Coordinates of C-alpha atoms and ligand atoms in Angstrom, one line a residue:
M1145 CA -0.2 0.5 0.3
S1146 CA 1.5 3.5 -0.9
A1147 CA 2.7 6.3 1.4
Q1148 CA -0.6 7.8 0.2
T1149 CA -3.4 5.8 0.2
L1150 CA -2.3 5.0 4.3
D1151 CA -2.2 9.6 4.2
I1152 CA -5.8 9.3 2.5
R1153 CA -7.2 6.4 4.8
A1154 CA -5.7 8.4 8.3
E1155 CA -7.2 11.5 7.1
Q1156 CA -10.8 9.7 7.0
A1157 CA -9.4 8.6 10.7
K1158 CA -8.5 11.7 11.8
E1159 CA -4.9 10.5 12.5
I1160 CA -1.7 10.9 11.0
I1161 CA 0.5 8.3 10.5
S1162 CA 4.4 8.4 11.4
Y1163 CA 6.8 7.4 8.9
D1164 CA 10.4 6.6 8.8
P1165 CA 11.7 8.8 6.1
G1166 CA 15.1 6.1 5.6
T1167 CA 12.5 3.2 5.6
G1168 CA 9.1 4.2 4.5
K1169 CA 7.8 1.8 6.8
E1170 CA 5.1 3.3 9.6
I1171 CA 6.4 4.1 12.9
G1172 CA 3.0 5.6 14.9
R1173 CA -0.6 7.1 14.8
A1174 CA -1.2 10.3 16.4
P1175 CA -4.9 12.4 16.6
I1176 CA -5.6 15.1 14.6
V1177 CA -7.1 17.0 17.3
T1178 CA -10.4 19.0 16.2
D1179 CA -10.9 23.0 16.4
E1180 CA -13.2 22.5 19.8
E1181 CA -10.1 20.1 21.2
V1182 CA -7.9 23.1 20.7
A1183 CA -10.3 25.6 21.9
E1184 CA -10.6 23.3 25.1
S1185 CA -7.5 22.7 25.3
V1186 CA -6.7 27.0 25.6
K1187 CA -9.0 26.9 28.2
R1188 CA -7.8 24.7 30.5
A1189 CA -4.1 25.9 30.1
R1190 CA -5.2 29.1 30.9
R1191 CA -7.2 27.5 34.3
A1192 CA -3.6 26.0 35.2
Q1193 CA -1.7 28.8 34.2
V1194 CA -2.8 30.8 37.7
S1195 CA -1.6 28.8 40.5
W1196 CA 1.7 28.1 38.3
A1197 CA 2.6 31.5 37.8
G1198 CA 2.5 32.1 41.7
Q1199 CA 5.0 29.3 41.9
S1200 CA 8.2 30.5 42.7
F1201 CA 11.1 30.0 40.3
H1202 CA 12.7 27.2 42.5
E1203 CA 9.6 25.1 42.4
R1204 CA 9.4 25.6 38.8
A1205 CA 12.7 24.5 38.0
R1206 CA 12.1 21.5 39.8
I1207 CA 10.2 20.1 37.5
V1208 CA 12.1 21.2 35.2
M1209 CA 15.0 19.1 36.5
R1210 CA 13.3 16.5 37.5
A1211 CA 12.1 16.5 33.1
R1212 CA 15.6 16.5 32.8
R1213 CA 16.5 13.7 34.4
I1214 CA 14.0 11.6 32.9
V1215 CA 15.4 13.1 29.6
L1216 CA 18.8 11.9 30.5
D1217 CA 17.9 8.2 31.3
E1218 CA 16.2 7.9 28.2
M1219 CA 18.4 9.5 25.8
E1220 CA 18.8 6.1 24.0
E1221 CA 15.4 5.5 22.8
I1222 CA 14.7 9.0 22.8
A1223 CA 17.8 9.6 19.9
L1224 CA 16.1 6.4 18.5
L1225 CA 12.5 8.2 17.8
I1226 CA 14.2 11.3 16.9
S1227 CA 16.4 9.7 14.2
R1228 CA 12.7 7.6 13.1
E1229 CA 10.7 10.2 12.7
T1230 CA 13.1 12.6 10.9
G1231 CA 15.6 10.3 9.3
K1232 CA 19.2 12.1 10.5
P1233 CA 21.2 9.6 12.2
V1234 CA 21.0 8.9 15.8
V1235 CA 24.4 10.3 16.8
E1236 CA 23.4 13.4 15.5
A1237 CA 20.3 13.5 17.0
I1238 CA 22.3 13.2 20.5
S1239 CA 24.6 16.0 19.3
M1240 CA 22.6 18.4 17.7
E1241 CA 19.0 18.3 19.4
L1242 CA 20.0 16.2 23.5
V1243 CA 23.0 17.8 24.2
P1244 CA 22.2 21.2 23.6
T1245 CA 18.5 20.8 25.0
L1246 CA 20.1 19.2 28.3
D1247 CA 22.3 22.3 29.0
L1248 CA 19.3 24.8 28.3
M1249 CA 17.2 22.6 30.4
Q1250 CA 19.8 23.7 33.5
F1251 CA 20.6 26.8 32.2
F1252 CA 17.0 28.5 32.6
A1253 CA 16.3 26.2 35.5
R1254 CA 19.0 27.8 37.2
R1255 CA 19.0 31.4 36.1
S1256 CA 15.5 32.6 34.8
R1257 CA 14.8 33.8 38.5
K1258 CA 18.2 36.2 38.1
L1259 CA 17.3 37.2 34.0
L1260 CA 14.0 37.9 34.9
R1261 CA 14.0 39.9 37.9
P1262 CA 12.9 43.3 38.5
Q1263 CA 15.0 45.8 37.4
K1264 CA 15.5 49.6 38.8
I1265 CA 15.8 52.3 36.0
N1266 CA 17.4 55.8 36.2
I1267 CA 15.2 58.2 36.1
G1268 CA 17.3 61.2 35.7
Q1269 CA 16.5 64.4 37.3
Y1270 CA 12.7 62.5 37.9
G1271 CA 14.5 60.7 40.8
L1272 CA 15.2 63.2 42.9
M1273 CA 12.5 64.6 43.3
G1274 CA 11.8 61.2 45.1
R1275 CA 10.3 59.0 42.5
T1276 CA 11.6 56.1 41.2
S1277 CA 10.9 53.3 38.5
R1278 CA 11.1 50.0 38.2
I1279 CA 10.5 46.9 35.7
V1280 CA 8.6 43.8 36.6
Y1281 CA 8.7 40.5 34.4
K1282 CA 5.0 39.2 34.4
P1283 CA 4.1 35.9 32.7
L1284 CA 2.3 36.4 29.6
G1285 CA -0.7 33.4 30.4
V1286 CA -1.0 31.0 27.7
V1287 CA 1.8 30.4 24.9
G1288 CA 1.7 28.8 22.0
I1289 CA 4.1 26.9 20.1
I1290 CA 3.8 26.1 16.8
S1291 CA 7.2 24.1 16.0
P1292 CA 8.8 22.1 12.3
W1293 CA 10.3 19.3 11.7
N1294 CA 13.7 19.3 11.0
F1295 CA 14.5 20.2 15.0
P1296 CA 11.2 18.4 16.2
W1297 CA 13.0 18.0 20.1
A1298 CA 15.5 20.9 20.1
I1299 CA 13.4 23.2 18.9
P1300 CA 10.2 22.8 20.7
L1301 CA 11.5 22.1 24.0
G1302 CA 13.9 24.9 24.5
E1303 CA 10.6 27.2 24.0
V1304 CA 8.8 25.0 26.3
V1305 CA 11.3 25.7 29.2
M1306 CA 11.8 28.9 28.5
A1307 CA 8.0 30.0 28.5
L1308 CA 7.8 27.6 31.6
M1309 CA 10.0 28.9 33.2
A1310 CA 9.1 32.0 32.8
G1311 CA 5.3 31.0 34.8
N1312 CA 3.4 30.9 31.2
A1313 CA 0.9 27.7 30.3
V1314 CA 2.0 25.6 26.7
V1315 CA -0.3 24.6 24.2
L1316 CA 2.6 22.7 21.5
K1317 CA 2.1 22.3 18.2
P1318 CA 4.7 19.8 16.5
S1319 CA 4.8 19.6 12.7
E1320 CA 2.8 16.8 11.6
L1321 CA 5.9 15.0 10.1
T1322 CA 7.2 14.3 13.5
P1323 CA 4.0 13.8 16.1
L1324 CA 5.5 11.2 18.1
T1325 CA 8.8 13.5 18.6
G1326 CA 6.0 16.4 20.0
L1327 CA 4.0 14.2 22.6
K1328 CA 7.7 12.4 23.8
I1329 CA 8.1 15.8 24.9
G1330 CA 4.8 16.2 27.0
D1331 CA 5.2 13.1 28.0
V1332 CA 9.1 13.9 29.7
F1333 CA 6.9 16.8 31.7
R1334 CA 3.7 14.3 32.7
R1335 CA 5.8 12.1 34.5
A1336 CA 8.3 15.2 35.5
G1337 CA 5.1 16.1 38.0
L1338 CA 4.1 19.1 36.0
D1339 CA 0.2 19.5 35.9
E1340 CA -1.0 18.2 32.9
G1341 CA -3.0 21.8 31.7
L1342 CA 0.4 23.2 31.9
L1343 CA 2.2 21.7 29.0
Q1344 CA -0.7 20.0 26.6
V1345 CA 0.7 18.6 23.5
L1346 CA -1.9 18.7 20.4
T1347 CA -1.1 16.6 17.4
G1348 CA -2.5 17.4 14.3
D1349 CA -1.7 19.1 11.0
G1350 CA -1.3 22.7 9.8
R1351 CA -5.0 23.0 10.3
T1352 CA -4.5 22.6 14.2
G1353 CA -1.7 25.3 14.1
A1354 CA -4.0 27.6 12.4
A1355 CA -6.8 26.8 15.2
L1356 CA -4.5 27.1 18.2
I1357 CA -3.7 30.7 16.9
E1358 CA -7.7 31.3 16.9
A1359 CA -8.4 29.9 20.1
G1360 CA -6.9 33.1 21.7
V1361 CA -3.3 32.3 23.5
D1362 CA -1.7 34.8 24.2
K1363 CA 1.7 34.7 22.3
I1364 CA 2.6 32.7 19.2
M1365 CA 6.4 31.0 19.5
F1366 CA 6.4 29.9 15.6
T1367 CA 9.5 28.3 13.7
G1368 CA 8.8 27.2 10.1
S1369 CA 9.3 29.2 6.7
V1370 CA 8.5 32.2 5.1
A1371 CA 5.2 31.4 3.9
T1372 CA 3.4 30.0 7.0
G1373 CA 4.9 32.8 8.7
K1374 CA 3.4 35.4 7.0
R1375 CA 0.1 33.4 7.4
V1376 CA 0.6 33.2 11.2
A1377 CA 1.3 36.8 11.4
E1378 CA -2.3 37.7 9.7
S1379 CA -4.2 35.3 11.8
A1380 CA -2.8 36.5 14.8
A1381 CA -2.7 40.2 14.0
K1382 CA -6.8 39.8 13.6
T1383 CA -6.6 39.7 17.7
L1384 CA -3.9 41.5 17.9
T1385 CA -2.0 38.1 19.1
P1386 CA 2.1 39.2 19.0
V1387 CA 4.6 36.6 17.4
V1388 CA 7.4 35.1 17.3
L1389 CA 8.3 34.1 14.2
E1390 CA 12.1 32.1 13.2
L1391 CA 11.7 31.5 9.8
G1392 CA 13.8 30.1 6.7
G1393 CA 18.0 31.1 6.0
K1394 CA 20.2 31.2 2.7
D1395 CA 23.2 31.5 5.6
P1396 CA 26.5 32.5 3.7
M1397 CA 29.9 31.2 4.0
I1398 CA 32.7 33.4 3.2
V1399 CA 36.5 32.3 3.6
L1400 CA 38.3 35.1 2.9
E1401 CA 42.5 34.3 1.5
D1402 CA 43.9 34.2 5.0
A1403 CA 41.4 32.0 6.1
D1404 CA 42.3 28.7 7.6
V1405 CA 41.6 27.0 4.4
E1406 CA 41.3 22.9 5.9
T1407 CA 39.3 24.2 8.7
A1408 CA 36.9 26.2 6.9
A1409 CA 36.8 23.2 4.4
S1410 CA 35.2 20.9 7.2
A1411 CA 33.1 23.2 8.5
A1412 CA 31.5 24.2 5.1
V1413 CA 31.2 20.1 4.9
W1414 CA 29.3 19.9 8.5
G1415 CA 27.6 23.0 8.2
A1416 CA 25.9 22.2 4.0
F1417 CA 25.4 18.6 5.0
S1418 CA 24.7 17.8 9.0
N1419 CA 20.5 17.8 9.1
S1420 CA 20.9 16.0 5.9
G1421 CA 20.8 20.4 4.9
Q1422 CA 18.0 20.7 6.7
A1423 CA 18.4 23.2 9.0
C1424 CA 17.8 27.0 8.7
A1425 CA 21.2 28.2 10.0
S1426 CA 22.1 24.8 7.1
V1427 CA 25.7 27.0 5.2
E1428 CA 23.2 27.2 1.3
R1429 CA 25.7 29.5 -0.3
C1430 CA 29.3 29.7 0.3
Y1431 CA 32.0 32.5 -1.5
V1432 CA 35.6 31.8 -1.7
H1433 CA 38.0 34.3 -2.0
E1434 CA 39.8 33.6 -5.7
S1435 CA 43.4 33.1 -4.3
V1436 CA 42.6 30.0 -2.2
A1437 CA 39.5 28.6 -4.2
Q1438 CA 41.1 26.0 -5.8
K1439 CA 42.5 24.6 -2.8
F1440 CA 39.3 24.8 -0.7
I1441 CA 37.0 23.6 -3.9
E1442 CA 39.3 20.5 -3.3
S1443 CA 39.3 20.0 -0.3
V1444 CA 35.3 20.1 0.0
V1445 CA 34.8 17.8 -2.1
E1446 CA 37.1 15.1 -1.1
K1447 CA 35.6 15.5 2.5
T1448 CA 32.4 15.3 1.1
R1449 CA 32.5 12.0 -0.8
A1450 CA 34.3 10.7 2.4
L1451 CA 30.9 11.3 3.8
K1452 CA 28.9 7.8 5.2
Q1453 CA 25.2 8.3 3.7
N1454 CA 22.6 5.3 5.8
L1455 CA 19.7 5.1 8.1
G1456 CA 20.3 6.5 10.7
A1457 CA 19.3 3.8 13.0
G1458 CA 22.1 1.2 14.1
N1459 CA 24.5 2.3 12.1
E1460 CA 27.1 4.6 14.5
D1461 CA 29.3 5.7 11.8
A1462 CA 26.6 7.5 9.9
D1463 CA 27.4 10.6 9.0
V1464 CA 24.5 11.8 6.9
G1465 CA 20.6 10.1 6.9
A1466 CA 17.7 10.3 5.1
M1467 CA 16.0 13.6 3.7
S1468 CA 12.8 13.7 6.4
S1469 CA 10.5 14.0 3.6
E1470 CA 10.0 13.1 -0.1
R1471 CA 8.4 16.8 -0.3
Q1472 CA 11.2 18.4 0.5
L1473 CA 13.9 15.8 -1.2
N1474 CA 11.8 17.4 -4.7
I1475 CA 12.8 20.6 -3.9
V1476 CA 16.2 19.9 -3.3
E1477 CA 15.9 18.6 -7.2
E1478 CA 14.3 20.9 -8.1
H1479 CA 16.9 23.5 -7.0
V1480 CA 19.8 21.6 -8.6
S1481 CA 18.0 21.6 -11.5
D1482 CA 17.6 24.5 -12.3
A1483 CA 21.2 25.6 -11.2
L1484 CA 22.7 23.2 -14.3
K1485 CA 20.7 24.7 -16.8
R1486 CA 21.7 27.5 -15.6
G1487 CA 25.5 26.7 -16.0
A1488 CA 26.1 25.3 -12.4
R1489 CA 28.9 22.1 -12.3
V1490 CA 28.0 19.1 -10.0
L1491 CA 31.4 18.2 -8.2
T1492 CA 29.7 15.6 -6.3
G1493 CA 26.4 14.6 -5.8
G1494 CA 23.8 16.0 -7.7
R1495 CA 21.0 12.9 -7.3
R1496 CA 19.4 10.7 -5.5
A1497 CA 21.3 8.3 -3.2
D1498 CA 21.0 4.4 -5.4
S1499 CA 22.5 2.4 -3.2
L1500 CA 19.7 3.2 -0.2
S1501 CA 15.9 3.0 -0.8
G1502 CA 14.3 5.9 1.5
S1503 CA 14.6 9.7 0.7
F1504 CA 18.1 10.2 0.2
Y1505 CA 20.4 12.8 -1.3
E1506 CA 24.0 12.7 -2.5
P1507 CA 25.5 15.3 -0.6
T1508 CA 26.2 17.9 -3.6
I1509 CA 29.0 20.3 -4.5
L1510 CA 28.7 22.6 -6.9
V1511 CA 30.7 25.4 -9.0
D1512 CA 30.2 27.9 -11.4
V1513 CA 26.9 29.0 -9.2
D1514 CA 25.5 32.6 -10.0
H1515 CA 22.6 34.9 -8.1
T1516 CA 20.4 34.1 -11.2
M1517 CA 19.9 30.7 -9.8
T1518 CA 17.2 29.6 -7.6
V1519 CA 19.9 27.0 -5.2
M1520 CA 21.3 30.9 -4.5
R1521 CA 18.7 32.9 -4.0
E1522 CA 15.7 30.6 -2.5
E1523 CA 16.1 28.0 0.9
T1524 CA 17.2 25.1 -0.6
F1525 CA 16.8 22.9 2.7
G1526 CA 18.9 19.9 1.8
P1527 CA 22.6 18.5 1.4
V1528 CA 23.7 20.5 -1.6
L1529 CA 26.6 23.5 -0.9
P1530 CA 27.8 25.7 -3.9
V1531 CA 30.7 27.2 -3.9
M1532 CA 31.1 31.0 -5.6
I1533 CA 35.0 32.5 -6.2
I1534 CA 34.7 36.2 -5.8
K1535 CA 37.9 38.6 -5.8
S1536 CA 37.6 40.7 -2.8
E1537 CA 35.7 40.8 0.9
D1538 CA 33.7 44.0 0.0
E1539 CA 32.2 41.9 -3.6
A1540 CA 31.5 38.7 -0.5
I1541 CA 29.8 40.9 1.6
R1542 CA 27.6 42.8 -1.2
L1543 CA 26.6 39.2 -2.2
A1544 CA 25.5 37.9 1.2
N1545 CA 23.4 40.7 1.7
D1546 CA 22.0 39.8 -1.7
S1547 CA 19.0 38.2 0.1
R1548 CA 15.5 38.6 1.9
F1549 CA 17.3 36.2 3.9
G1550 CA 19.3 37.2 7.6
L1551 CA 19.1 34.5 9.6
T1552 CA 22.7 33.9 10.2
A1553 CA 26.0 33.9 8.3
S1554 CA 29.8 33.4 8.8
V1555 CA 32.8 34.7 7.9
W1556 CA 36.7 32.6 7.5
T1557 CA 39.7 35.0 8.6
K1558 CA 42.5 34.8 10.8
S1559 CA 41.6 38.1 11.5
V1560 CA 39.8 38.0 14.1
R1561 CA 39.3 42.5 14.4
R1562 CA 38.7 41.6 10.3
G1563 CA 35.9 38.7 10.8
R1564 CA 34.0 41.5 13.5
A1565 CA 34.3 44.5 11.2
I1566 CA 33.0 41.9 8.2
A1567 CA 30.4 40.7 10.9
E1568 CA 28.8 43.9 11.5
R1569 CA 28.1 44.9 7.7
I1570 CA 26.5 41.7 7.2
E1571 CA 23.0 41.6 7.6
A1572 CA 22.5 38.5 9.6
G1573 CA 20.8 38.0 13.2
T1574 CA 23.6 35.9 14.1
V1575 CA 27.6 35.9 12.1
M1576 CA 30.3 34.0 13.2
V1577 CA 33.5 34.4 12.7
N1578 CA 35.1 30.8 11.9
E1579 CA 32.3 29.2 13.1
V1580 CA 29.2 27.8 11.3
L1581 CA 25.3 26.8 12.6
Y1582 CA 26.2 25.9 15.6
T1583 CA 24.2 28.6 17.7
H1584 CA 21.1 27.8 18.2
G1585 CA 22.8 25.2 20.2
I1586 CA 23.9 27.7 23.4
A1587 CA 21.4 29.1 25.6
Q1588 CA 22.5 32.0 26.8
T1589 CA 23.2 33.4 22.6
P1590 CA 19.7 34.8 21.2
W1591 CA 18.3 33.5 17.8
G1592 CA 16.7 34.7 15.3
G1593 CA 16.8 36.4 12.0
M1594 CA 16.8 39.8 10.2
K1595 CA 14.6 40.6 7.5
Q1596 CA 12.4 37.7 6.2
S1597 CA 14.4 35.1 8.3
G1598 CA 11.9 36.4 10.7
M1599 CA 11.4 38.7 14.0
G1600 CA 11.5 38.3 17.7
R1601 CA 14.6 36.2 19.7
T1602 CA 14.5 32.6 21.3
H1603 CA 17.0 31.8 23.6
G1604 CA 19.4 33.9 26.1
R1605 CA 18.1 36.9 27.9
L1606 CA 16.3 38.3 24.9
G1607 CA 14.4 35.0 24.1
L1608 CA 13.2 34.9 27.8
L1609 CA 12.4 38.1 27.6
E1610 CA 9.7 37.8 24.6
L1611 CA 7.5 35.4 26.7
V1612 CA 6.8 37.7 29.5
M1613 CA 5.2 41.1 29.8
P1614 CA 7.4 44.0 31.1
Q1615 CA 5.2 45.8 33.7
H1616 CA 6.9 49.6 34.5
V1617 CA 5.8 50.2 37.9
H1618 CA 7.0 54.3 39.2
V1619 CA 6.0 55.3 42.6
N1620 CA 6.4 58.8 43.5
R1621 CA 7.6 58.5 47.7
I1622 CA 6.5 62.0 48.3
P1623 CA 3.0 61.6 47.6
R1624 CA 1.7 64.9 50.0
L1625 CA 3.3 67.2 47.0
R1626 CA 1.0 68.2 44.3
D1627 CA 3.3 68.2 40.5
M1628 CA 4.7 71.9 38.9
W1629 CA 2.4 70.5 36.0
W1630 CA -0.7 70.0 37.2
F1631 CA -3.8 72.3 37.4
S1632 CA -4.4 74.7 37.9
Y1633 CA -2.7 77.1 35.3
S1634 CA -1.6 80.7 35.6
P1635 CA 0.9 82.7 34.0
R1636 CA 3.4 81.7 37.2
A1637 CA 3.1 78.1 35.8
A1638 CA 3.6 78.9 32.1
R1639 CA 7.1 81.3 33.2
L1640 CA 8.1 77.8 35.1
F1641 CA 7.0 75.6 31.7
R1642 CA 9.0 77.5 29.4
G1643 CA 12.3 77.7 31.9
L1644 CA 11.4 73.6 32.1
A1645 CA 11.7 73.4 28.5
R1646 CA 14.6 75.5 28.3
R1647 CA 16.7 74.6 31.5
F1648 CA 15.7 70.9 32.7
A1649 CA 14.7 69.2 29.2
T1650 CA 18.9 70.1 29.0
G1651 CA 19.2 67.0 31.6
N1652 CA 21.3 69.1 33.1
V1653 CA 20.8 69.0 36.6
L1654 CA 22.6 72.6 37.2
Q1655 CA 21.2 74.2 34.4
T1656 CA 17.6 72.9 36.6
S1657 CA 19.3 74.3 39.6
L1658 CA 18.4 77.7 38.4
L1659 CA 14.7 77.1 38.5
L1660 CA 14.6 76.3 41.9
P1661 CA 13.0 79.8 43.2
Q1662 CA 10.5 79.3 40.5
M1663 CA 9.4 76.2 41.6
I1664 CA 9.1 76.4 44.8
R1665 CA 7.7 79.7 44.0
R1666 CA 4.6 77.2 42.1
L1667 CA 4.0 74.9 45.2
I1668 CA 3.3 78.3 46.9
E1669 CA 1.3 78.9 44.1
H1670 CA -0.7 75.6 44.3
H1671 CA -1.6 75.9 48.3
E1672 CA -2.3 78.8 48.6
K1673 CA -4.7 78.1 45.6
T1674 CA -6.1 74.9 47.8
D1675 CA -5.8 77.5 51.4
R1676 CA -8.6 79.4 49.0
K1677 CA -10.5 76.8 47.8
N1678 CA -10.9 74.8 51.9
R1679 CA -12.2 78.7 53.6
D1680 CA -14.5 79.2 51.0
A1681 CA -16.0 75.6 51.0
R1682 CA -16.2 76.4 54.5
Ligands
NDP94 P1 6.0 24.9 8.2 O1 6.6 26.9 7.1 O2 5.1 24.4 6.5 O3 5.7 24.5 9.0 C1 6.1 24.9 10.7 C2 5.0 24.4 11.4 O4 3.9 24.8 11.4 C3 4.4 23.3 11.6 O5 4.1 22.9 12.9 C4 3.3 23.7 10.4 O6 1.9 22.4 10.9 C5 2.4 24.7 11.0 N1 1.6 25.4 10.3 C6 1.3 25.0 8.3 N2 -0.1 25.7 7.9 C7 -0.2 26.4 9.1 C8 -1.0 27.6 9.5 N3 -1.7 27.8 8.3 N4 -1.1 28.1 10.5 C9 -0.6 27.8 11.9 N5 0.6 26.6 11.5 C10 1.1 26.2 10.5 O7 7.7 24.7 8.1 P2 8.4 23.2 8.0 O8 7.7 22.1 8.6 O9 8.6 22.6 6.5 O10 10.0 23.7 8.4 C11 11.5 23.8 7.5 C12 11.4 25.6 7.5 O11 11.2 25.7 9.2 C13 12.6 25.9 6.7 O12 12.3 27.1 5.9 C14 13.4 26.4 8.0 O13 14.0 27.4 7.5 C15 12.2 26.9 9.3 N6 13.7 26.7 10.4 C16 13.5 27.9 10.9 C17 14.3 28.0 12.4 C18 14.1 29.0 13.2 O14 15.3 28.9 14.0 N7 15.0 29.9 12.2 C19 14.4 26.8 12.8 C20 14.3 25.5 12.0 C21 13.2 26.0 11.0 P3 2.2 20.9 9.7 O15 3.7 20.5 9.9 O16 1.8 19.8 10.9 O17 2.2 21.5 8.8

């Protein structure tokens, strides 16, 4: 029976079937929840969140650390599940999904209290008038997380942990290609003792995601394609629900003449082909200086040919696994074919892996590419590395910025100073000097894109701040005195206000001090008026 027939039957049965893309075999099934169930789950989350918000950071952290213990104990089982649902090697599931999340769990469990502690604001001269200002960070309420299939564990789990530590309840909609991994996240937290209303995993398809937005959550954390991200933003705008959009990338790597060419070549191969190239921050374009181009290209071709491609499970030495879906593999084929028609050359790969029956595409190096080709403009999201030769640093920067995307970029040079200067000229949310791809794995650093790669941040303090509502609390410690700018106005008040514009608004205390006599007269005026009013009233 074909996968398509099974899909139709599953649709009728209101179920998703999860397949192993390496073998095409069914792994398991998950329900497609109805719109009514989505709305009910959000209500349930809202009820549960009230007491969770009242718990201390310490109590929240205890649950997260218990969940972390379970993840660690069941690491092999979880990695195998991720591998079977996505096609990636088990070892890669451990290195790219489990290691970073175990680290992130301990980091936010231990640090959220400090990262979200109330902050005093220096209010300048208003402080001299006996006033203080603080920001306190309040939970948002219910956070809806909609996540993709490429890192079905690391992406949603990181956001779940941050949202929970900030005092929110979460409703998570995982991708329909990886529902079982999503359900496993819910299962881990349930067994860690988290109230079931606080983290609900709703499996389904795109309609389920749309229903989650319509169900009235307080924020949407969306990770996925630009096209869906725009639909999400449009739908969220109807209720002014804030959104964080973590979208696609076309991430450039620049290799300059003073780079360590061998290391850069190894980085390019890992950056382009890990996760079968299906990372939003994969190296999708490489610009190499003409003086080192030949050496660099020979090296990446040699390293690429040495990669072992195989089923992700049961092969500890497999470097590159299957692609997660035939649909994604077809996109890769289209990009390569368009490039070849326009004059590109394949140095290795460029086709399906014949020896393997699942959705495998050979790691591919393309040269003679240019920006008229789809492979240099649109997200390929597969194991393809197009390499373009450049003549200067300026040309590399211009080409790197010639994209509607701006997620990450990397610059390779032995001069850290030069690397930093170039980094600041590149339009990307993260620019790495002598590194590629991996900073999503650092819990402390912000993650997010510029341009059409999205808006908002996840991870780090900036990411945590997306999951709280900052509230400004302003206190006047001298409540008996009325402000000089209050009613009633008078010629004396007008003179003072003009003085405030000229002197107080300079921010200079000495200038303001020249207004003291006028200020005192204004206070007296206020009091005289009040006394008169009181007398009249008697
Ligand atoms: P999609 O945009 O297709 O889907 C993302 C999620 O949105 C899925 O859960 C999907 O459900 C859901 N969805 C689909 N339609 C709607 C809708 N109308 N309303 C609400 N939710 C909806 O992306 P992919 O899953 O294909 O993921 C790949 C993309 O994600 C790539 O572009 C990649 O670059 C990007 N990405 C970005 C990252 C970042 O941090 N910037 C990180 C990882 C990936 P379903 O799958 O069930 O259809």
